[in-house]
Coordinates of C-alpha atoms and ligand atoms in Angstrom, one line a residue:
X281 CA 10.8 -4.5 38.8
X282 CA 8.2 -5.4 36.6
X283 CA 8.7 -7.1 33.4
X284 CA 8.1 -5.0 30.2
X285 CA 4.7 -5.6 28.5
X286 CA 5.7 -6.4 25.0
X287 CA 3.4 -6.5 22.2
X288 CA 4.2 -7.8 18.8
X289 CA 2.2 -7.3 16.0
X290 CA 2.6 -9.8 13.2
X291 CA 4.2 -13.5 13.6
X292 CA 6.1 -13.7 10.3
X293 CA 10.0 -14.0 10.5
X294 CA 10.5 -10.8 12.3
X295 CA 7.7 -11.1 14.8
X296 CA 8.8 -14.8 15.8
X297 CA 12.4 -13.8 16.3
X298 CA 11.3 -10.5 17.9
X299 CA 8.9 -12.5 20.4
X300 CA 11.3 -15.1 21.1
X301 CA 14.2 -13.0 21.9
X302 CA 12.2 -10.4 23.9
X303 CA 10.4 -13.4 25.9
X304 CA 14.1 -14.9 26.3
X305 CA 15.2 -11.7 28.0
X306 CA 12.3 -11.6 30.4
X307 CA 9.8 -9.3 29.0
X308 CA 6.0 -10.2 29.1
X309 CA 5.4 -10.9 25.4
X310 CA 1.9 -10.8 23.7
X311 CA 1.8 -11.7 20.0
X312 CA -0.9 -10.7 17.7
X313 CA -1.5 -12.5 14.5
X314 CA -4.0 -12.2 12.0
X315 CA -3.7 -15.4 10.3
X316 CA -5.0 -18.8 12.1
X317 CA -2.1 -20.6 11.3
X318 CA 1.4 -20.2 9.7
X319 CA 1.1 -20.1 6.0
X320 CA 4.0 -22.7 4.4
X321 CA 5.3 -20.2 2.0
X322 CA 8.1 -20.7 0.2
X323 CA 11.7 -21.7 0.8
X324 CA 14.1 -19.2 2.4
X325 CA 17.8 -18.9 1.9
X326 CA 19.5 -17.7 5.4
X327 CA 23.1 -16.3 5.6
X328 CA 25.5 -17.9 8.2
X329 CA 24.7 -14.8 10.3
X330 CA 21.2 -16.4 11.3
X331 CA 23.2 -18.9 13.6
X332 CA 23.9 -16.0 16.1
X333 CA 20.1 -15.6 16.6
X334 CA 19.8 -19.8 16.7
X335 CA 22.6 -20.1 19.1
X336 CA 21.1 -17.3 21.2
X337 CA 17.6 -18.8 21.4
X338 CA 19.6 -22.3 21.7
X339 CA 17.6 -23.4 18.8
X340 CA 20.9 -25.3 16.7
X341 CA 19.4 -28.7 17.5
X342 CA 16.1 -28.4 16.5
X343 CA 16.9 -26.7 13.6
X344 CA 19.0 -29.8 12.9
X345 CA 16.2 -32.1 13.9
X346 CA 13.6 -30.0 11.6
X347 CA 16.2 -31.1 8.6
X348 CA 17.2 -27.3 7.4
X349 CA 19.5 -27.6 4.6
X350 CA 23.2 -26.4 5.0
X351 CA 23.9 -23.6 3.0
X352 CA 27.8 -23.9 2.0
X353 CA 28.5 -22.2 -0.9
X354 CA 27.0 -18.9 -2.7
X355 CA 26.7 -18.5 -6.4
X356 CA 26.3 -15.3 -8.2
X357 CA 26.1 -15.6 -12.3
X358 CA 25.8 -12.0 -13.6
X359 CA 24.5 -13.4 -16.9
X360 CA 27.7 -11.7 -18.6
X361 CA 28.5 -15.2 -20.4
X362 CA 31.5 -15.6 -17.6
X363 CA 32.1 -18.2 -15.2
X364 CA 29.6 -17.5 -12.2
X365 CA 31.2 -16.5 -9.0
X366 CA 31.4 -18.9 -6.1
X367 CA 31.7 -17.9 -2.3
X368 CA 32.2 -20.8 0.0
X369 CA 31.1 -20.2 3.5
X370 CA 33.9 -22.4 5.1
X371 CA 36.9 -20.4 6.0
X372 CA 35.3 -16.9 5.3
X373 CA 33.0 -15.9 8.2
X374 CA 32.2 -17.1 11.9
X375 CA 30.1 -19.9 10.6
X376 CA 30.6 -22.3 7.7
X377 CA 27.6 -22.6 6.3
X378 CA 23.8 -20.8 6.2
X379 CA 20.9 -22.6 5.9
X380 CA 17.8 -23.0 3.7
X381 CA 14.5 -23.9 5.3
X382 CA 10.6 -23.5 4.8
X383 CA 9.1 -20.0 5.6
X384 CA 6.6 -21.8 7.9
X385 CA 8.9 -24.1 9.4
X386 CA 11.4 -21.1 10.5
X387 CA 8.5 -19.1 11.7
X388 CA 7.1 -22.1 14.1
X389 CA 10.8 -23.0 15.4
X390 CA 10.9 -19.1 16.5
X391 CA 7.4 -18.9 17.9
X392 CA 7.6 -22.3 19.7
X393 CA 10.5 -20.9 21.5
X394 CA 8.7 -17.5 22.3
X395 CA 6.0 -19.6 23.8
X396 CA 8.2 -21.7 26.0
X397 CA 10.0 -18.4 27.4
X398 CA 5.9 -17.6 28.3
X399 CA 4.8 -15.5 25.4
X400 CA 1.2 -15.4 24.6
X401 CA 0.3 -16.2 20.7
X402 CA -3.3 -14.7 19.8
X403 CA -4.0 -16.2 16.6
X404 CA -6.9 -14.6 14.3
X405 CA -6.2 -11.4 15.9
X406 CA -6.1 -8.6 13.4
X407 CA -4.3 -5.2 14.4
X408 CA -6.5 -2.3 13.5
X409 CA -4.3 0.5 14.8
X410 CA -1.9 1.8 17.5
X411 CA -3.4 3.7 20.7
X412 CA -1.7 6.8 21.1
X413 CA -1.6 9.5 23.8
X414 CA 0.5 12.4 24.0
X415 CA 2.8 11.4 21.3
X416 CA 3.3 8.1 22.8
X417 CA 1.9 4.8 21.6
X418 CA 0.8 3.1 24.7
X419 CA -1.4 -0.2 23.3
X420 CA -2.8 -1.6 20.1
X421 CA -6.6 -2.0 18.8
X422 CA -7.2 -5.0 17.3
X423 CA -10.2 -7.2 15.8
X424 CA -10.4 -10.5 17.8
X425 CA -13.3 -13.4 17.6
X426 CA -15.8 -10.7 16.3
X427 CA -15.1 -7.7 18.6
X428 CA -13.0 -4.9 18.5
X429 CA -10.5 -4.8 21.6
X430 CA -7.4 -3.1 23.2
X431 CA -4.2 -4.1 24.7
X432 CA -1.9 -1.7 26.5
X433 CA 1.8 -2.2 26.3
X434 CA 5.2 -0.6 27.5
X435 CA 6.1 -1.3 23.9
X436 CA 4.7 -2.1 20.4
X437 CA 6.8 -4.0 17.6
X438 CA 5.5 -3.7 14.2
X439 CA 6.1 -6.8 12.4
X440 CA 3.2 -6.8 10.1
X441 CA 5.4 -6.9 6.8
X442 CA 4.4 -4.6 4.1
X443 CA 0.9 -4.2 5.5
X444 CA 2.6 -1.8 8.2
X445 CA -0.5 -1.8 10.7
X446 CA 1.1 0.0 13.5
X447 CA 3.9 2.0 11.8
X448 CA 1.8 3.1 8.6
X449 CA -0.3 5.7 10.4
X450 CA 2.6 7.0 12.4
X451 CA 5.0 7.5 9.9
X452 CA 3.9 7.2 6.3
X453 CA 6.2 5.2 4.0
X454 CA 7.7 6.6 0.9
X455 CA 7.0 3.8 -2.0
X456 CA 9.6 2.9 -4.6
X457 CA 8.8 3.5 -8.1
X458 CA 10.6 0.1 -8.9
X459 CA 8.4 -2.7 -8.7
X460 CA 8.9 -6.5 -9.0
X461 CA 7.3 -9.5 -9.4
X462 CA 8.3 -12.1 -7.2
X463 CA 7.2 -15.7 -7.9
X464 CA 8.4 -19.2 -6.1
X465 CA 8.4 -21.3 -9.3
X466 CA 10.2 -24.1 -10.4
X467 CA 13.7 -23.1 -12.0
X468 CA 15.9 -26.0 -13.8
X469 CA 19.0 -26.7 -12.1
X470 CA 20.6 -25.9 -8.3
X471 CA 22.7 -28.6 -6.5
X472 CA 22.4 -29.5 -2.7
X473 CA 24.3 -27.2 -0.5
X474 CA 24.5 -23.9 -3.0
X475 CA 22.4 -20.7 -3.1
X476 CA 22.5 -19.7 -6.6
X477 CA 21.7 -16.0 -8.2
X478 CA 21.5 -16.1 -11.8
X479 CA 20.4 -13.2 -14.2
X480 CA 19.1 -14.7 -17.6
X481 CA 21.6 -13.2 -20.4
X482 CA 18.6 -11.0 -21.7
X483 CA 18.5 -9.4 -18.3
X484 CA 14.8 -9.7 -18.3
X485 CA 15.2 -11.8 -15.0
X486 CA 16.7 -13.0 -11.9
X487 CA 16.3 -16.6 -10.5
X488 CA 17.5 -17.8 -7.6
X489 CA 17.8 -21.8 -6.4
X490 CA 17.5 -22.8 -2.6
X491 CA 17.6 -26.4 -2.7
X492 CA 16.2 -28.5 0.1
X493 CA 17.4 -32.3 1.1
X494 CA 14.3 -33.2 -0.3
X495 CA 14.0 -31.7 -3.8
X496 CA 14.2 -27.9 -4.6
X497 CA 12.6 -24.8 -3.6
X498 CA 13.0 -22.3 -6.1
X499 CA 12.2 -18.5 -7.0
X500 CA 11.8 -16.1 -9.7
X501 CA 12.5 -12.4 -9.7
X502 CA 11.1 -11.0 -12.7
X503 CA 12.8 -7.4 -13.4
X504 CA 10.2 -5.1 -14.5
X505 CA 7.7 -6.3 -17.3
X506 CA 4.8 -8.4 -17.2
X507 CA 3.9 -10.6 -14.2
X508 CA 1.4 -12.7 -15.3
X509 CA 1.6 -16.8 -15.5
X510 CA 4.5 -16.7 -13.4
X511 CA 3.5 -19.2 -10.8
X512 CA 2.6 -18.7 -7.3
X513 CA 3.8 -14.8 -6.8
X514 CA 3.3 -11.5 -5.6
X515 CA 4.4 -8.3 -6.7
X516 CA 7.1 -6.8 -4.6
X517 CA 7.7 -3.2 -4.3
X518 CA 10.0 -1.3 -2.2
X519 CA 9.2 1.1 0.5
X520 CA 10.9 3.4 3.1
X521 CA 9.9 5.0 6.1
X522 CA 10.9 8.4 7.6
X523 CA 10.8 6.7 11.0
X524 CA 11.4 3.4 12.3
X525 CA 10.7 3.8 16.0
X526 CA 9.2 6.5 18.2
X527 CA 8.2 6.8 21.8
X528 CA 6.7 3.2 22.6
X529 CA 7.1 1.7 19.5
X530 CA 9.5 0.0 16.6
X531 CA 8.9 -1.5 13.4
X532 CA 11.1 -4.4 12.2
X533 CA 11.7 -6.4 9.0
X534 CA 9.6 -5.5 6.1
X535 CA 7.2 -3.2 8.1
X536 CA 10.7 -1.1 8.6
X537 CA 11.3 -1.1 5.1
X538 CA 11.9 -3.3 1.9
X539 CA 14.9 -2.6 0.4
X540 CA 16.0 -5.5 -1.4
X541 CA 14.0 -8.3 -2.9
X542 CA 16.5 -10.9 -2.5
X543 CA 20.2 -10.0 -3.2
X544 CA 21.7 -9.8 0.4
X545 CA 19.4 -12.3 1.8
X546 CA 16.4 -9.8 3.3
X547 CA 15.1 -12.8 5.7
X548 CA 18.4 -12.8 7.4
X549 CA 18.3 -9.0 7.9
X550 CA 14.8 -9.2 9.1
X551 CA 15.6 -11.6 11.8
X552 CA 18.8 -10.0 12.7
X553 CA 17.4 -6.8 13.2
X554 CA 14.8 -8.4 15.4
X555 CA 17.3 -9.9 17.7
X556 CA 18.8 -6.7 18.2
X557 CA 15.7 -4.7 18.5
X558 CA 14.7 -7.0 21.4
X559 CA 18.3 -6.4 23.3
X560 CA 17.2 -2.9 23.5
X561 CA 13.9 -3.3 24.7
X562 CA 14.5 -1.7 28.1
X563 CA 16.3 1.1 26.2
X564 CA 13.4 1.5 23.9
X565 CA 10.9 1.6 26.3
X566 CA 12.4 3.3 29.2
X567 CA 12.8 7.3 30.0
X568 CA 15.2 8.1 27.2
X569 CA 13.4 6.3 24.6
X570 CA 12.8 9.2 22.4
X571 CA 16.4 9.5 21.9
X572 CA 17.1 5.7 21.3
X573 CA 13.9 5.6 18.9
X574 CA 16.4 8.2 16.7
X575 CA 19.5 6.2 17.2
X576 CA 17.4 2.8 16.1
X577 CA 15.7 4.7 12.8
X578 CA 19.3 6.2 12.1
X579 CA 21.2 2.9 12.4
X580 CA 18.4 0.7 10.6
X581 CA 17.9 3.1 7.8
X582 CA 21.6 2.7 7.4
X583 CA 21.4 -0.7 6.9
X584 CA 18.5 -0.7 4.5
X585 CA 19.8 2.1 2.6
X586 CA 22.5 -0.2 1.6
X587 CA 20.8 -3.2 1.1
X588 CA 18.8 -1.0 -1.6
X589 CA 22.4 0.4 -3.1
X590 CA 23.4 -3.2 -3.5
X591 CA 20.1 -4.5 -5.0
X592 CA 20.3 -1.5 -7.4
X593 CA 23.7 -2.5 -8.2
X594 CA 22.8 -5.9 -9.2
X595 CA 19.8 -5.1 -11.3
X596 CA 21.3 -2.4 -13.3
X597 CA 21.3 -3.9 -16.9
X598 CA 24.9 -2.7 -17.4
X599 CA 26.3 -5.5 -14.9
X600 CA 25.5 -8.0 -17.5
X601 CA 28.0 -6.2 -20.1
X602 CA 30.6 -5.9 -17.4
X603 CA 33.5 -8.3 -17.0
X604 CA 34.6 -9.8 -14.1
X605 CA 37.7 -7.1 -13.4
X606 CA 34.9 -3.9 -13.9
X607 CA 32.4 -5.9 -11.5
X608 CA 34.7 -6.3 -8.7
X609 CA 36.0 -2.7 -9.1
X610 CA 32.1 -1.4 -9.0
X611 CA 31.7 -3.5 -5.7
X612 CA 34.5 -2.4 -4.1
X613 CA 33.5 1.3 -5.1
X614 CA 30.0 0.1 -3.5
X615 CA 32.0 -1.5 -0.2
X616 CA 33.9 1.5 0.5
X617 CA 32.8 5.4 -0.6
X618 CA 29.5 4.2 -2.4
X619 CA 27.5 3.2 1.1
X620 CA 30.0 4.7 3.5
X621 CA 31.6 1.4 4.8
X622 CA 28.1 0.0 5.9
X623 CA 28.3 -2.4 3.1
X624 CA 31.1 -4.1 4.3
X625 CA 29.7 -4.0 7.9
X626 CA 26.4 -5.4 6.6
X627 CA 28.3 -8.4 4.7
X628 CA 30.2 -8.8 8.2
X629 CA 26.9 -9.3 9.9
X630 CA 25.4 -11.8 7.5
X631 CA 28.9 -13.7 7.8
X632 CA 28.2 -14.1 11.4
X633 CA 31.2 -11.9 12.6
X634 CA 29.2 -9.0 14.3
X635 CA 26.1 -8.4 15.1
X636 CA 23.6 -6.4 12.9
X637 CA 23.7 -3.2 14.8
X638 CA 26.7 -2.7 17.2
X639 CA 25.1 -2.7 20.8
X640 CA 28.9 -3.0 22.2
X641 CA 30.0 0.7 23.2
X642 CA 32.2 1.9 25.7
X643 CA 29.0 3.6 27.2
X644 CA 26.8 0.3 27.5
X645 CA 24.6 -1.2 25.6
X646 CA 23.8 1.7 23.0
X647 CA 21.6 0.6 20.5
X648 CA 22.6 2.2 16.9
X649 CA 26.2 3.1 17.7
X650 CA 26.8 2.7 14.3
X651 CA 25.2 5.9 13.8
X652 CA 26.7 7.6 16.7
X653 CA 30.8 7.5 16.1
X654 CA 32.4 6.1 19.3
X655 CA 33.9 8.8 21.5
X656 CA 37.7 9.1 21.7
X657 CA 39.2 7.7 24.6
X658 CA 39.7 9.8 27.6
X659 CA 43.5 10.8 28.1
Ligands
LIG873 C1 8.4 -14.9 -3.3 C2 9.4 -14.4 -2.4 C3 10.6 -15.3 -2.1 C4 11.8 -14.8 -1.3 N1 12.7 -15.8 -1.1 C5 13.6 -14.8 0.1 C6 14.8 -15.9 0.1 O1 15.2 -17.0 -0.4 N2 15.7 -15.1 0.8 C7 15.5 -14.4 1.7 O2 16.2 -13.6 2.5 N3 14.4 -13.6 1.6 C8 13.3 -13.7 0.8 N4 12.1 -13.2 0.3 C9 11.9 -12.1 1.3 C10 11.3 -12.4 3.0 O3 10.6 -13.5 2.5 C11 10.7 -11.4 3.6 O4 11.7 -10.3 3.3 C12 10.6 -11.7 5.1 O5 9.8 -12.6 4.7 C13 10.1 -10.4 5.8 O6 9.5 -11.0 6.8 P1 8.4 -10.0 8.0 O7 8.5 -10.9 9.1 O8 9.0 -8.8 8.1 O9 7.2 -10.1 7.3 P2 6.1 -11.0 6.8 O10 7.1 -12.6 6.6 O11 5.3 -10.8 5.9 O12 5.4 -11.5 7.9 C14 4.2 -10.6 8.4 C15 3.4 -11.0 9.1 O13 2.8 -10.3 9.7 C16 0.9 -10.6 9.6 N5 0.2 -9.4 9.6 C17 0.1 -8.4 8.6 N6 -0.8 -7.7 8.9 C18 -1.0 -8.0 10.1 C19 -2.3 -7.1 10.9 N7 -3.0 -6.1 10.3 N8 -2.5 -7.9 12.3 C20 -1.8 -9.0 12.7 N9 -0.8 -9.7 11.7 C21 -0.8 -9.0 10.7 C22 1.1 -11.8 8.3 O14 0.0 -12.6 8.5 C23 2.3 -12.1 8.5 O15 2.1 -13.1 9.5 C24 11.3 -13.7 -0.5 C25 10.2 -12.9 -0.8 C26 9.1 -13.3 -1.8 C27 7.9 -12.5 -1.6

């Protein structure tokens, strides 16, 4: 059997993770990336569940050698004048720490593994649009070295972030009205090993602190309001697509949807989604691909919806006026009936207890079994 030809559009976190996992599973992978080199970016906080990906790619030692900092504790300060909540990872999940790493370094780590497993990475290649034949995506048109070209694929993965270069023409996104300014600027405070999310007491902004060993990489999320003079940042706007996959294509990472600016560590969700999606390449490019595409959409949408609910809960100004007991009650409701249990599952995946999507199913490796209740056992 010949290996499926998989073309990945975009080599950010999600694209690099998808390419590395797909190549490790024997796919013939081509990555088209617009930039000529990976930008350094800011410092990303990754939840402990990221170790599932690093383990699958045998990258733990390299991550350690690259000096990725350990994230031992998550701290959440609601800005209500009470003690911030501290959640140590040790004893709480499958792994005792998450990690803090430069965006560019993490991407390069994943891309190097992809290349070692046979992937070809074309830099300076801008994806223009999908090639669609009889409702199936069969390849991509792209611009490279002054020429428009085309490449065929059994499966195209859109990992172009908010640009949605492939999925945009296939499934227009609905933009959320809420926008924020996300800036990577220095914030005072932050101790090594601690990922701190804190709301200012006036509620105008959230800050997060993502310390490295050798100093501190920090960020600011300005909630609404004016964004000028806030340092090196960008306007962040949530968006959701009706379809996250179809015949011959899927989207992953921010291209699939931007649901949460920072609260549930969206970078971890992006790379874990890429990991699971790569496990389902055979299904998504095989004869039943239309049906699997629907399940992928249903399952991933559920995750994104739940991340959005969680972010909306955190961003609601009412939180600042609530004491711990009220906050716990609100979160408990959200974990249960508020998100139909999806938030509890998502948090469990971020802690490393389970894959982001459940591919273990009595009928075989069914992607999106979250969206498909398990069959009762046959008597
Ligand atoms: C200021 C800021 C701070 C953040 N901090 C955190 C944090 O601490 N923790 C966290 O979990 N999340 C954080 N996030 C969110 C996180 O960075 C994103 O969720 C994550 O980067 C999404 O990864 P991605 O691969 O989907 O998209 P991206 O990282 O945006 O990658 C998209 C890639 O596609 C390429 N591309 C785009 N268009 C084309 C095209 N037409 N052809 C070819 N290539 C193309 C781009 O060049 C890029 O390489 C932060 C975001 C911002 C803006």
